[in-house]
Structures are given as C-alpha cells and as structure tokens.
Amino acid sequence: MVERSAIVTGGTGGLGGAVARSLLDEGWRVVAPVRAGGLERLPEGAVGIEADVTVAEDVEHAVTLAAREPSAPLRAVVNLVGGFAMGGLVHETPVADFEAILRLNLRPTYLVTAAALPHLVAAGGGSVVCVSSRAAVAPFPGAAGYATAKAAVLAFAGAVAVEYRKQGVRANTVLPSVIDTPANRREQPDADHSRWVTPEEIARVISFLVGDASAPTSGASIPVYGRA
C-alpha cells in the first residue's frame, strides 16, 4: 500500500524514467510534472501533470497535486531537470549564454524545492535529492557556465540541509559523469560507452537517498561516475 509520495522532475528523460520506475517499484506514489505533450512518455503508474517547472505558478500547482493525498504525504523531492551546453572559453562566452545555463540548472531546482519544503516539514520530514555533475568539482574547458551552475546546485542543496535539519528534512546531491543515454551516445558515438554510468545505477543511489535507510545522511555530495 502506497504511504508516501515523491515529486520527480524530468521524469520523461533517460534518468528521470529510471528514477520514476525505481521509486514506483519501491511503493512510492510518484508525481511527475512534464511539459505539454510529454505525459505519454512517463512510466506506467506515475501521476503526470503538465507543468513548466521554470514557472512558479505551474510548480505550485504540481507540488499541491503531489501533496494532496493524506494517505501518502509528500516525503521526497527529486530534482532532475537541467541541461548541458558546450561553449567557448570564458572570454568568448556571451553573458546571455552563461545566464541561460545557470537558469536552466538552478531555477527548476529552486522553485520545486522551495514549494515542497513546507509540505515535507508538515509530513514530519523528508528528503530532497539534487543532481549536480562531476564538472562541478572537475571543470573542463568550454563549460564554465555548466560547471558554475552545477557547483551552485551543490551549494543550494547544502543550504537546504543546514536550514531544515531540525525539521527532519535532508538534502543530498549526486554527481554523475557522462550518463549512458541514447542522446549522449549520439553526441559521442566514438566514446567507450561501457565506462559510462547508467540511468539505472544512478536511480538506485537516488532511491537509497530518499529512503529510510539513508536517514542519517544529509549534506552529502555523492559521486556516481561509473568507470569514467
């Protein structure tokens, strides 16, 4: 019997689908806000709602749906929406491009977490999981905006962990390397894909972080690199 709910952003993506399926298999009620036209791509059993997670009003509506079942209170937030874009060196990168990658990776995570926190506190505690990147701690040329944005995700999760510790809310971050998705294989056809981390491997780590077994863990930054 379902006794707890999780809101998972990016549920139609390669990683999002794996996370949603993993949580569903463990008995969670999974609510996934998706862009218009994306509902049919959600895993069976997930509760989909059309929403733009960069828009505060849409986020509030989605979080309200996730928290409206008294028998399955909202106990977890999994922030997967983000994106990557290569650019030039810093002096070659327009500030608009720099700001765009910051917005893509930070705004949804902030809006969804901020909207969900009162519900997590009211439920007696819960777990927030954010997705950063190895680039946050090991930058590479041409990705200053991405590395900066993912480092900010780490800092944000750390702030949530500190601010809500006494209310029983935990916040942790996973740092993937290149994820083995069809899109990434198309982008890097000559790479050794066997060394990449799979969505299912990351999903198992995230499932652990939202579950009771990780109750003592908050403020952690967990590398999920595979063999890359």
Coordinates of N, CA and C in Angstrom, one line a residue:
M1 N 0.8 -1.2 0.0 CA 0.0 0.0 0.0 C 0.9 1.2 0.0
V2 N 0.6 2.2 -0.9 CA 1.4 3.4 -1.0 C 1.1 4.3 0.2
E3 N 2.2 4.7 0.9 CA 2.1 5.5 2.1 C 2.9 6.8 2.0
R4 N 3.5 7.1 0.9 CA 4.3 8.3 0.7 C 4.4 8.7 -0.7
S5 N 4.6 10.0 -1.0 CA 4.7 10.5 -2.3 C 6.0 11.1 -2.6
A6 N 6.4 11.1 -3.8 CA 7.6 11.8 -4.3 C 7.3 12.6 -5.5
I7 N 7.9 13.8 -5.6 CA 7.7 14.5 -6.9 C 9.1 14.4 -7.6
V8 N 9.0 14.0 -8.9 CA 10.2 13.8 -9.7 C 10.2 14.7 -10.9
T9 N 11.1 15.6 -11.0 CA 11.1 16.5 -12.2 C 12.0 15.8 -13.3
G10 N 11.7 16.1 -14.5 CA 12.5 15.5 -15.6 C 12.1 14.0 -15.8
G11 N 10.9 13.6 -15.5 CA 10.5 12.2 -15.5 C 10.4 11.6 -16.8
T12 N 10.5 12.3 -17.9 CA 10.4 11.7 -19.2 C 11.8 11.5 -19.8
G13 N 12.8 12.0 -19.1 CA 14.2 11.8 -19.6 C 14.7 10.5 -19.3
G14 N 15.9 10.2 -19.9 CA 16.6 8.9 -19.6 C 16.8 8.6 -18.2
L15 N 17.3 9.6 -17.4 CA 17.5 9.4 -16.0 C 16.2 9.4 -15.3
G16 N 15.3 10.4 -15.6 CA 14.0 10.5 -15.0 C 13.1 9.3 -15.0
G17 N 13.1 8.7 -16.2 CA 12.3 7.5 -16.3 C 12.8 6.4 -15.4
A18 N 14.1 6.2 -15.3 CA 14.7 5.2 -14.5 C 14.4 5.5 -13.0
V19 N 14.5 6.7 -12.6 CA 14.2 7.1 -11.2 C 12.8 6.8 -10.9
A20 N 11.9 7.3 -11.8 CA 10.5 7.1 -11.5 C 10.1 5.6 -11.4
R21 N 10.7 4.8 -12.3 CA 10.4 3.3 -12.2 C 11.0 2.7 -10.9
S22 N 12.1 3.2 -10.5 CA 12.7 2.6 -9.3 C 11.9 3.0 -8.1
L23 N 11.4 4.2 -8.0 CA 10.6 4.6 -6.9 C 9.2 3.9 -6.9
L24 N 8.7 3.8 -8.1 CA 7.4 3.0 -8.2 C 7.5 1.6 -7.7
D25 N 8.7 1.0 -8.1 CA 8.9 -0.4 -7.7 C 9.0 -0.5 -6.2
E26 N 9.4 0.5 -5.5 CA 9.6 0.5 -4.1 C 8.3 1.0 -3.3
G27 N 7.3 1.2 -4.1 CA 6.0 1.5 -3.5 C 5.7 3.0 -3.3
W28 N 6.5 3.9 -3.9 CA 6.2 5.3 -3.8 C 5.1 5.7 -4.8
R29 N 4.3 6.7 -4.4 CA 3.4 7.4 -5.3 C 4.3 8.5 -6.0
V30 N 4.5 8.4 -7.3 CA 5.4 9.3 -8.0 C 4.6 10.3 -8.8
V31 N 4.8 11.5 -8.5 CA 4.1 12.6 -9.3 C 5.2 13.3 -10.1
A32 N 5.0 13.4 -11.4 CA 6.0 13.9 -12.3 C 5.4 15.1 -13.2
P33 N 5.9 16.3 -12.9 CA 5.5 17.4 -13.8 C 6.2 17.4 -15.1
V34 N 5.5 17.5 -16.2 CA 6.1 17.4 -17.5 C 5.6 18.5 -18.4
R35 N 6.4 18.8 -19.5 CA 5.9 19.8 -20.4 C 4.7 19.2 -21.2
A36 N 4.0 20.1 -21.8 CA 2.8 19.7 -22.6 C 3.2 18.7 -23.7
G37 N 2.5 17.7 -23.8 CA 2.7 16.6 -24.8 C 3.6 15.5 -24.3
G38 N 4.1 15.6 -23.0 CA 5.0 14.6 -22.5 C 4.4 13.5 -21.6
L39 N 3.1 13.6 -21.3 CA 2.5 12.7 -20.4 C 2.6 11.2 -20.8
E40 N 2.5 11.0 -22.1 CA 2.5 9.6 -22.6 C 3.9 8.9 -22.5
R41 N 4.9 9.7 -22.2 CA 6.3 9.2 -22.1 C 6.7 8.8 -20.7
L42 N 5.8 9.1 -19.7 CA 6.1 8.7 -18.3 C 5.9 7.2 -18.1
P43 N 6.7 6.6 -17.2 CA 6.5 5.2 -16.9 C 5.1 4.9 -16.4
E44 N 4.6 3.8 -16.7 CA 3.2 3.4 -16.2 C 3.2 3.4 -14.7
G45 N 2.1 4.0 -14.2 CA 2.0 4.1 -12.7 C 2.3 5.5 -12.2
A46 N 3.1 6.3 -12.9 CA 3.4 7.6 -12.4 C 2.2 8.6 -12.7
V47 N 2.0 9.5 -11.8 CA 1.0 10.5 -11.9 C 1.6 11.7 -12.6
G48 N 1.1 12.0 -13.8 CA 1.7 13.1 -14.6 C 0.8 14.3 -14.5
I49 N 1.5 15.4 -14.6 CA 0.8 16.7 -14.6 C 1.6 17.6 -15.6
E50 N 0.9 18.3 -16.5 CA 1.6 19.2 -17.4 C 1.9 20.5 -16.6
A51 N 3.2 20.8 -16.7 CA 3.7 21.9 -15.9 C 5.1 22.3 -16.5
D52 N 5.3 23.6 -16.5 CA 6.6 24.2 -16.8 C 7.3 24.5 -15.5
V53 N 8.4 23.7 -15.2 CA 9.0 23.9 -13.8 C 9.9 25.1 -13.7
T54 N 9.9 25.9 -14.8 CA 10.6 27.2 -14.6 C 9.6 28.3 -14.3
V55 N 8.3 27.9 -14.2 CA 7.2 28.9 -13.9 C 6.7 28.6 -12.5
A56 N 6.8 29.6 -11.6 CA 6.4 29.4 -10.2 C 5.0 28.9 -10.0
E57 N 4.0 29.5 -10.8 CA 2.6 29.1 -10.7 C 2.4 27.6 -11.0
D58 N 3.1 27.2 -12.1 CA 3.0 25.8 -12.5 C 3.6 24.9 -11.5
V59 N 4.7 25.3 -10.9 CA 5.3 24.5 -9.9 C 4.4 24.3 -8.6
E60 N 3.9 25.4 -8.2 CA 3.0 25.4 -7.0 C 1.8 24.4 -7.3
H61 N 1.3 24.4 -8.5 CA 0.2 23.5 -8.8 C 0.6 22.1 -8.8
A62 N 1.8 21.8 -9.3 CA 2.3 20.4 -9.4 C 2.6 19.9 -8.0
V63 N 3.2 20.8 -7.1 CA 3.5 20.4 -5.8 C 2.3 20.1 -5.0
T64 N 1.2 21.0 -5.2 CA 0.0 20.8 -4.5 C -0.6 19.4 -4.8
L65 N -0.6 19.1 -6.1 CA -1.1 17.7 -6.5 C -0.3 16.6 -5.8
A66 N 1.0 16.8 -5.8 CA 1.9 15.8 -5.1 C 1.6 15.6 -3.7
A67 N 1.1 16.7 -3.0 CA 1.0 16.7 -1.6 C -0.5 16.5 -1.1
R68 N -1.4 16.3 -2.1 CA -2.8 16.3 -1.7 C -3.4 15.0 -1.2
E69 N -2.6 13.9 -1.2 CA -3.1 12.7 -0.7 C -2.8 12.5 0.8
P70 N -3.8 12.6 1.7 CA -3.5 12.4 3.1 C -2.9 11.1 3.4
S71 N -3.2 10.1 2.7 CA -2.7 8.7 3.0 C -1.3 8.5 2.4
A72 N -0.8 9.5 1.6 CA 0.5 9.3 1.0 C 1.2 10.7 1.0
P73 N 1.6 11.2 2.2 CA 2.1 12.6 2.3 C 3.4 12.7 1.4
L74 N 3.7 13.9 1.0 CA 4.9 14.2 0.2 C 6.1 14.1 1.1
R75 N 7.0 13.2 0.8 CA 8.1 12.9 1.6 C 9.4 13.0 0.8
A76 N 9.4 13.2 -0.5 CA 10.6 13.3 -1.3 C 10.5 14.2 -2.5
V77 N 11.6 14.9 -2.8 CA 11.7 15.7 -4.0 C 13.0 15.3 -4.7
V78 N 12.8 14.9 -6.0 CA 14.0 14.6 -6.8 C 14.1 15.5 -7.9
N79 N 15.1 16.4 -7.9 CA 15.3 17.4 -8.9 C 16.2 16.9 -10.0
L80 N 15.7 16.6 -11.2 CA 16.5 16.1 -12.3 C 16.5 17.0 -13.5
V81 N 15.7 18.1 -13.5 CA 15.7 19.0 -14.7 C 17.0 19.8 -14.7
G82 N 17.6 19.8 -15.8 CA 18.8 20.6 -16.1 C 19.3 20.4 -17.5
G83 N 20.5 20.8 -17.8 CA 20.9 20.6 -19.2 C 22.4 21.0 -19.3
F84 N 23.0 20.6 -20.4 CA 24.4 20.9 -20.7 C 24.5 21.5 -22.1
A85 N 25.4 22.5 -22.2 CA 25.8 23.1 -23.4 C 27.2 23.5 -23.4
M86 N 27.9 23.0 -24.5 CA 29.3 23.5 -24.6 C 29.4 24.9 -25.1
G87 N 30.4 25.6 -24.8 CA 30.6 26.9 -25.3 C 32.1 27.2 -25.5
G88 N 32.4 28.4 -25.6 CA 33.8 28.8 -25.8 C 34.5 29.0 -24.4
L89 N 35.7 29.5 -24.5 CA 36.3 29.9 -23.2 C 35.5 31.1 -22.6
V90 N 35.8 31.4 -21.4 CA 35.0 32.4 -20.7 C 34.9 33.7 -21.4
H91 N 36.1 34.2 -22.0 CA 36.0 35.5 -22.6 C 35.3 35.4 -24.0
E92 N 35.0 34.2 -24.4 CA 34.3 34.0 -25.7 C 32.8 33.8 -25.5
T93 N 32.4 33.7 -24.3 CA 31.0 33.3 -24.0 C 30.2 34.5 -23.6
P94 N 29.1 34.8 -24.4 CA 28.2 35.9 -24.1 C 27.6 35.7 -22.7
V95 N 27.4 36.7 -22.0 CA 26.8 36.6 -20.7 C 25.4 36.0 -20.8
A96 N 24.7 36.3 -21.9 CA 23.3 35.7 -22.0 C 23.4 34.2 -22.0
D97 N 24.4 33.6 -22.7 CA 24.6 32.2 -22.7 C 24.9 31.7 -21.3
F98 N 25.8 32.4 -20.6 CA 26.2 32.0 -19.3 C 25.0 32.0 -18.4
E99 N 24.2 33.0 -18.4 CA 23.0 33.1 -17.6 C 21.9 32.1 -18.0
A100 N 21.8 31.7 -19.2 CA 20.8 30.8 -19.7 C 21.1 29.4 -19.1
I101 N 22.4 29.0 -19.0 CA 22.7 27.7 -18.5 C 22.5 27.7 -16.9
L102 N 22.8 28.8 -16.3 CA 22.5 28.9 -14.9 C 21.0 28.8 -14.6
R103 N 20.2 29.5 -15.4 CA 18.8 29.4 -15.2 C 18.2 28.0 -15.4
L104 N 18.7 27.3 -16.5 CA 18.2 26.0 -16.8 C 18.5 25.0 -15.6
N105 N 19.6 25.1 -15.0 CA 20.0 24.2 -14.0 C 19.6 24.5 -12.6
L106 N 19.4 25.8 -12.3 CA 19.1 26.3 -11.0 C 17.6 26.6 -10.7
R107 N 17.0 27.3 -11.6 CA 15.6 27.8 -11.4 C 14.7 26.6 -11.1
P108 N 14.6 25.6 -11.9 CA 13.6 24.5 -11.5 C 13.9 23.9 -10.2
T109 N 15.2 23.6 -9.9 CA 15.6 23.0 -8.6 C 15.1 23.9 -7.4
Y110 N 15.4 25.2 -7.6 CA 15.0 26.1 -6.5 C 13.5 26.2 -6.4
L111 N 12.7 26.4 -7.5 CA 11.3 26.5 -7.4 C 10.6 25.3 -6.8
V112 N 11.0 24.1 -7.3 CA 10.3 22.9 -6.8 C 10.7 22.6 -5.4
T113 N 11.9 22.8 -5.0 CA 12.3 22.5 -3.6 C 11.6 23.5 -2.7
A114 N 11.6 24.8 -3.0 CA 11.0 25.8 -2.2 C 9.5 25.6 -2.0
A115 N 8.9 25.2 -3.0 CA 7.4 24.9 -2.9 C 7.1 23.7 -2.1
A116 N 8.0 22.7 -2.2 CA 7.8 21.4 -1.5 C 8.2 21.4 0.0
L117 N 9.1 22.3 0.4 CA 9.6 22.2 1.7 C 8.6 22.3 2.8
P118 N 7.6 23.3 2.7 CA 6.6 23.3 3.8 C 5.8 22.0 3.9
H119 N 5.6 21.3 2.8 CA 4.9 20.0 2.8 C 5.7 18.9 3.5
L120 N 7.0 18.9 3.2 CA 7.9 18.0 3.8 C 8.0 18.2 5.3
V121 N 8.1 19.4 5.7 CA 8.1 19.7 7.1 C 6.8 19.3 7.8
A122 N 5.7 19.6 7.1 CA 4.3 19.2 7.7 C 4.2 17.7 7.8
A123 N 4.8 17.0 6.9 CA 4.7 15.5 6.9 C 5.7 14.9 8.0
G124 N 6.4 15.7 8.7 CA 7.4 15.2 9.7 C 8.8 15.0 9.2
G125 N 9.1 15.4 8.0 CA 10.4 15.3 7.4 C 10.4 14.7 6.1
G126 N 11.5 14.7 5.4 CA 11.6 14.1 4.1 C 13.0 14.3 3.5
S127 N 13.1 14.0 2.2 CA 14.4 14.0 1.5 C 14.3 14.8 0.3
V128 N 15.3 15.6 0.0 CA 15.5 16.3 -1.2 C 16.8 15.8 -1.9
V129 N 16.7 15.4 -3.1 CA 17.9 15.0 -3.9 C 18.0 15.9 -5.1
C130 N 19.2 16.4 -5.3 CA 19.5 17.3 -6.4 C 20.6 16.6 -7.3
V131 N 20.6 16.9 -8.5 CA 21.6 16.4 -9.4 C 22.6 17.4 -9.9
S132 N 23.8 17.3 -9.5 CA 24.9 18.2 -9.9 C 25.7 17.4 -11.0
S133 N 27.0 17.5 -11.0 CA 27.8 16.9 -12.1 C 29.2 16.8 -11.6
R134 N 30.0 15.9 -12.2 CA 31.4 15.8 -11.9 C 32.1 17.1 -12.3
A135 N 31.5 17.8 -13.3 CA 32.1 19.0 -13.8 C 32.1 20.1 -12.7
A136 N 31.2 20.0 -11.7 CA 31.2 21.0 -10.6 C 32.5 20.9 -9.8
V137 N 33.1 19.7 -9.7 CA 34.3 19.6 -8.9 C 35.5 19.3 -9.8
A138 N 35.3 19.1 -11.1 CA 36.4 18.8 -12.0 C 36.1 19.5 -13.3
P139 N 36.1 20.8 -13.4 CA 35.7 21.5 -14.6 C 36.6 21.2 -15.8
F140 N 36.1 21.4 -17.0 CA 36.8 21.2 -18.3 C 36.6 22.4 -19.2
P141 N 37.5 22.7 -20.1 CA 37.4 23.9 -20.9 C 36.1 23.9 -21.8
G142 N 35.5 25.1 -21.9 CA 34.3 25.2 -22.7 C 33.0 25.0 -22.0
A143 N 33.1 24.9 -20.7 CA 31.8 24.6 -19.9 C 31.8 25.3 -18.6
A144 N 32.3 26.6 -18.7 CA 32.3 27.4 -17.4 C 30.9 27.6 -16.9
G145 N 30.0 27.9 -17.7 CA 28.6 28.1 -17.3 C 28.0 26.9 -16.7
Y146 N 28.2 25.7 -17.3 CA 27.7 24.5 -16.8 C 28.3 24.1 -15.4
A147 N 29.6 24.2 -15.4 CA 30.3 23.9 -14.1 C 29.9 24.8 -13.0
T148 N 29.7 26.1 -13.3 CA 29.3 27.0 -12.3 C 27.9 26.7 -11.8
A149 N 27.0 26.4 -12.8 CA 25.6 26.1 -12.4 C 25.5 24.8 -11.5
K150 N 26.3 23.8 -11.9 CA 26.2 22.6 -11.1 C 26.9 22.7 -9.8
A151 N 27.9 23.6 -9.7 CA 28.5 23.9 -8.4 C 27.5 24.6 -7.5
A152 N 26.7 25.5 -8.1 CA 25.7 26.2 -7.4 C 24.6 25.2 -6.9
V153 N 24.3 24.2 -7.6 CA 23.3 23.2 -7.2 C 23.9 22.5 -5.9
L154 N 25.2 22.2 -5.9 CA 25.8 21.7 -4.7 C 25.6 22.6 -3.5
A155 N 25.9 23.9 -3.7 CA 25.7 24.8 -2.6 C 24.3 25.0 -2.1
F156 N 23.4 25.0 -3.1 CA 22.0 25.1 -2.7 C 21.5 23.9 -1.9
A157 N 21.9 22.7 -2.3 CA 21.5 21.5 -1.5 C 22.1 21.6 -0.1
G158 N 23.3 22.0 0.0 CA 23.9 22.2 1.3 C 23.2 23.2 2.2
A159 N 22.7 24.3 1.6 CA 22.0 25.2 2.3 C 20.7 24.7 2.9
V160 N 20.0 23.9 2.0 CA 18.7 23.3 2.4 C 19.0 22.3 3.6
A161 N 20.1 21.5 3.5 CA 20.4 20.5 4.5 C 20.6 21.2 5.9
V162 N 21.3 22.4 5.9 CA 21.5 23.1 7.1 C 20.3 23.8 7.6
E163 N 19.5 24.4 6.7 CA 18.4 25.2 7.2 C 17.2 24.3 7.7
Y164 N 17.1 23.1 7.2 CA 15.9 22.3 7.5 C 16.2 21.1 8.3
R165 N 17.5 21.0 8.8 CA 17.9 19.8 9.6 C 17.0 19.6 10.8
K166 N 16.7 20.6 11.5 CA 15.9 20.4 12.8 C 14.5 20.0 12.5
Q167 N 14.0 20.3 11.2 CA 12.6 19.9 10.9 C 12.6 18.5 10.3
G168 N 13.7 17.8 10.2 CA 13.7 16.5 9.7 C 13.8 16.3 8.2
V169 N 14.2 17.4 7.5 CA 14.4 17.4 6.1 C 15.9 17.2 5.7
R170 N 16.2 16.2 4.9 CA 17.5 16.0 4.5 C 17.7 16.5 3.0
A171 N 18.9 16.8 2.6 CA 19.2 17.2 1.3 C 20.5 16.7 0.9
N172 N 20.6 16.0 -0.2 CA 21.8 15.4 -0.7 C 21.9 15.6 -2.2
T173 N 23.1 15.4 -2.8 CA 23.4 15.6 -4.2 C 24.1 14.5 -4.8
V174 N 23.7 14.1 -6.0 CA 24.5 13.1 -6.7 C 25.3 13.8 -7.9
L175 N 26.5 13.3 -8.1 CA 27.3 14.0 -9.2 C 27.6 12.9 -10.2
P176 N 26.9 12.8 -11.3 CA 27.2 11.9 -12.4 C 28.3 12.4 -13.2
S177 N 29.0 11.4 -13.9 CA 29.8 11.7 -15.0 C 28.9 11.7 -16.2
V178 N 29.4 11.3 -17.4 CA 28.5 11.1 -18.6 C 27.6 10.0 -18.3
I179 N 26.3 10.2 -18.5 CA 25.2 9.2 -18.3 C 25.0 8.5 -19.6
D180 N 24.9 7.2 -19.6 CA 24.7 6.4 -20.8 C 23.2 6.4 -21.2
T181 N 22.9 7.5 -22.0 CA 21.6 7.6 -22.6 C 21.7 7.6 -24.1
P182 N 20.6 7.4 -24.8 CA 20.7 7.4 -26.3 C 21.2 8.7 -26.8
A183 N 20.8 9.8 -26.2 CA 21.2 11.2 -26.6 C 22.7 11.3 -26.5
N184 N 23.2 10.9 -25.4 CA 24.7 11.0 -25.2 C 25.5 10.1 -26.1
R185 N 24.9 9.0 -26.4 CA 25.6 8.1 -27.4 C 25.6 8.7 -28.8
R186 N 24.5 9.4 -29.1 CA 24.5 10.1 -30.4 C 25.5 11.2 -30.5
E187 N 25.7 11.9 -29.3 CA 26.6 13.0 -29.3 C 28.1 12.5 -29.3
Q188 N 28.3 11.4 -28.7 CA 29.7 10.9 -28.6 C 29.8 9.4 -29.1
P189 N 29.6 9.2 -30.4 CA 29.5 7.8 -30.9 C 30.8 7.0 -30.7
D190 N 31.9 7.7 -30.6 CA 33.2 7.0 -30.6 C 33.7 6.8 -29.2
A191 N 32.9 7.2 -28.2 CA 33.4 7.1 -26.8 C 33.2 5.6 -26.3
D192 N 33.9 5.2 -25.3 CA 33.7 3.9 -24.7 C 32.5 4.0 -23.8
H193 N 31.4 3.6 -24.3 CA 30.1 3.7 -23.6 C 30.1 2.8 -22.4
S194 N 30.9 1.7 -22.4 CA 30.9 0.8 -21.3 C 31.4 1.4 -20.0
R195 N 32.1 2.5 -20.1 CA 32.6 3.2 -18.9 C 31.6 4.2 -18.3
W196 N 30.6 4.5 -19.0 CA 29.6 5.5 -18.5 C 28.7 4.9 -17.5
V197 N 28.2 5.7 -16.6 CA 27.3 5.3 -15.6 C 25.9 5.2 -16.2
T198 N 25.1 4.2 -15.9 CA 23.8 4.0 -16.5 C 22.7 4.7 -15.6
P199 N 21.6 5.1 -16.3 CA 20.5 5.7 -15.5 C 20.0 4.8 -14.4
E200 N 20.0 3.5 -14.6 CA 19.5 2.6 -13.6 C 20.4 2.6 -12.4
E201 N 21.7 2.7 -12.6 CA 22.7 2.8 -11.5 C 22.5 4.0 -10.6
I202 N 22.3 5.1 -11.3 CA 22.1 6.4 -10.6 C 20.7 6.3 -9.9
A203 N 19.7 5.8 -10.5 CA 18.4 5.7 -9.9 C 18.5 4.9 -8.6
R204 N 19.3 3.8 -8.5 CA 19.4 3.1 -7.3 C 20.0 3.9 -6.2
V205 N 20.9 4.7 -6.5 CA 21.5 5.6 -5.5 C 20.5 6.6 -5.0
I206 N 19.7 7.2 -5.9 CA 18.7 8.2 -5.6 C 17.6 7.5 -4.7
S207 N 17.2 6.3 -5.1 CA 16.2 5.6 -4.3 C 16.7 5.4 -2.9
F208 N 18.0 5.1 -2.7 CA 18.5 5.0 -1.4 C 18.5 6.3 -0.6
L209 N 18.8 7.4 -1.3 CA 18.9 8.7 -0.6 C 17.5 9.2 -0.2
V210 N 16.4 8.8 -0.9 CA 15.1 9.2 -0.5 C 14.5 8.3 0.5
G211 N 15.1 7.1 0.7 CA 14.5 6.1 1.6 C 15.0 6.2 3.0
D212 N 14.4 5.4 3.9 CA 14.6 5.4 5.3 C 16.0 4.9 5.6
A213 N 16.6 4.1 4.8 CA 18.0 3.6 5.1 C 19.0 4.6 5.1
S214 N 18.8 5.8 4.4 CA 19.8 6.8 4.4 C 19.4 7.9 5.4
A215 N 18.6 7.6 6.4 CA 18.1 8.7 7.4 C 19.3 9.5 8.0
P216 N 20.4 8.9 8.3 CA 21.5 9.7 8.9 C 22.2 10.6 8.0
T217 N 21.9 10.5 6.7 CA 22.8 11.2 5.7 C 22.1 12.4 5.1
S218 N 22.8 13.6 5.3 CA 22.3 14.8 4.8 C 23.5 15.7 4.5
G219 N 23.4 16.5 3.4 CA 24.5 17.4 3.1 C 25.6 16.7 2.3
A220 N 25.4 15.5 1.8 CA 26.4 14.7 1.1 C 26.4 15.0 -0.3
S221 N 27.6 14.9 -0.9 CA 27.8 15.0 -2.4 C 28.4 13.7 -2.9
I222 N 27.6 12.9 -3.6 CA 27.9 11.5 -3.9 C 28.3 11.4 -5.3
P223 N 29.5 11.0 -5.6 CA 29.9 10.8 -7.0 C 29.3 9.5 -7.5
V224 N 28.8 9.6 -8.7 CA 28.3 8.4 -9.4 C 28.9 8.4 -10.8
Y225 N 30.1 8.0 -10.9 CA 30.9 8.1 -12.1 C 30.9 6.9 -13.0
G226 N 30.5 5.7 -12.5 CA 30.7 4.5 -13.2 C 32.2 4.3 -13.3
R227 N 32.7 3.9 -14.5 CA 34.1 3.7 -14.6 C 34.8 4.8 -15.5
A228 N 34.0 5.9 -15.6 CA 34.5 7.0 -16.5 C 35.6 7.8 -15.8

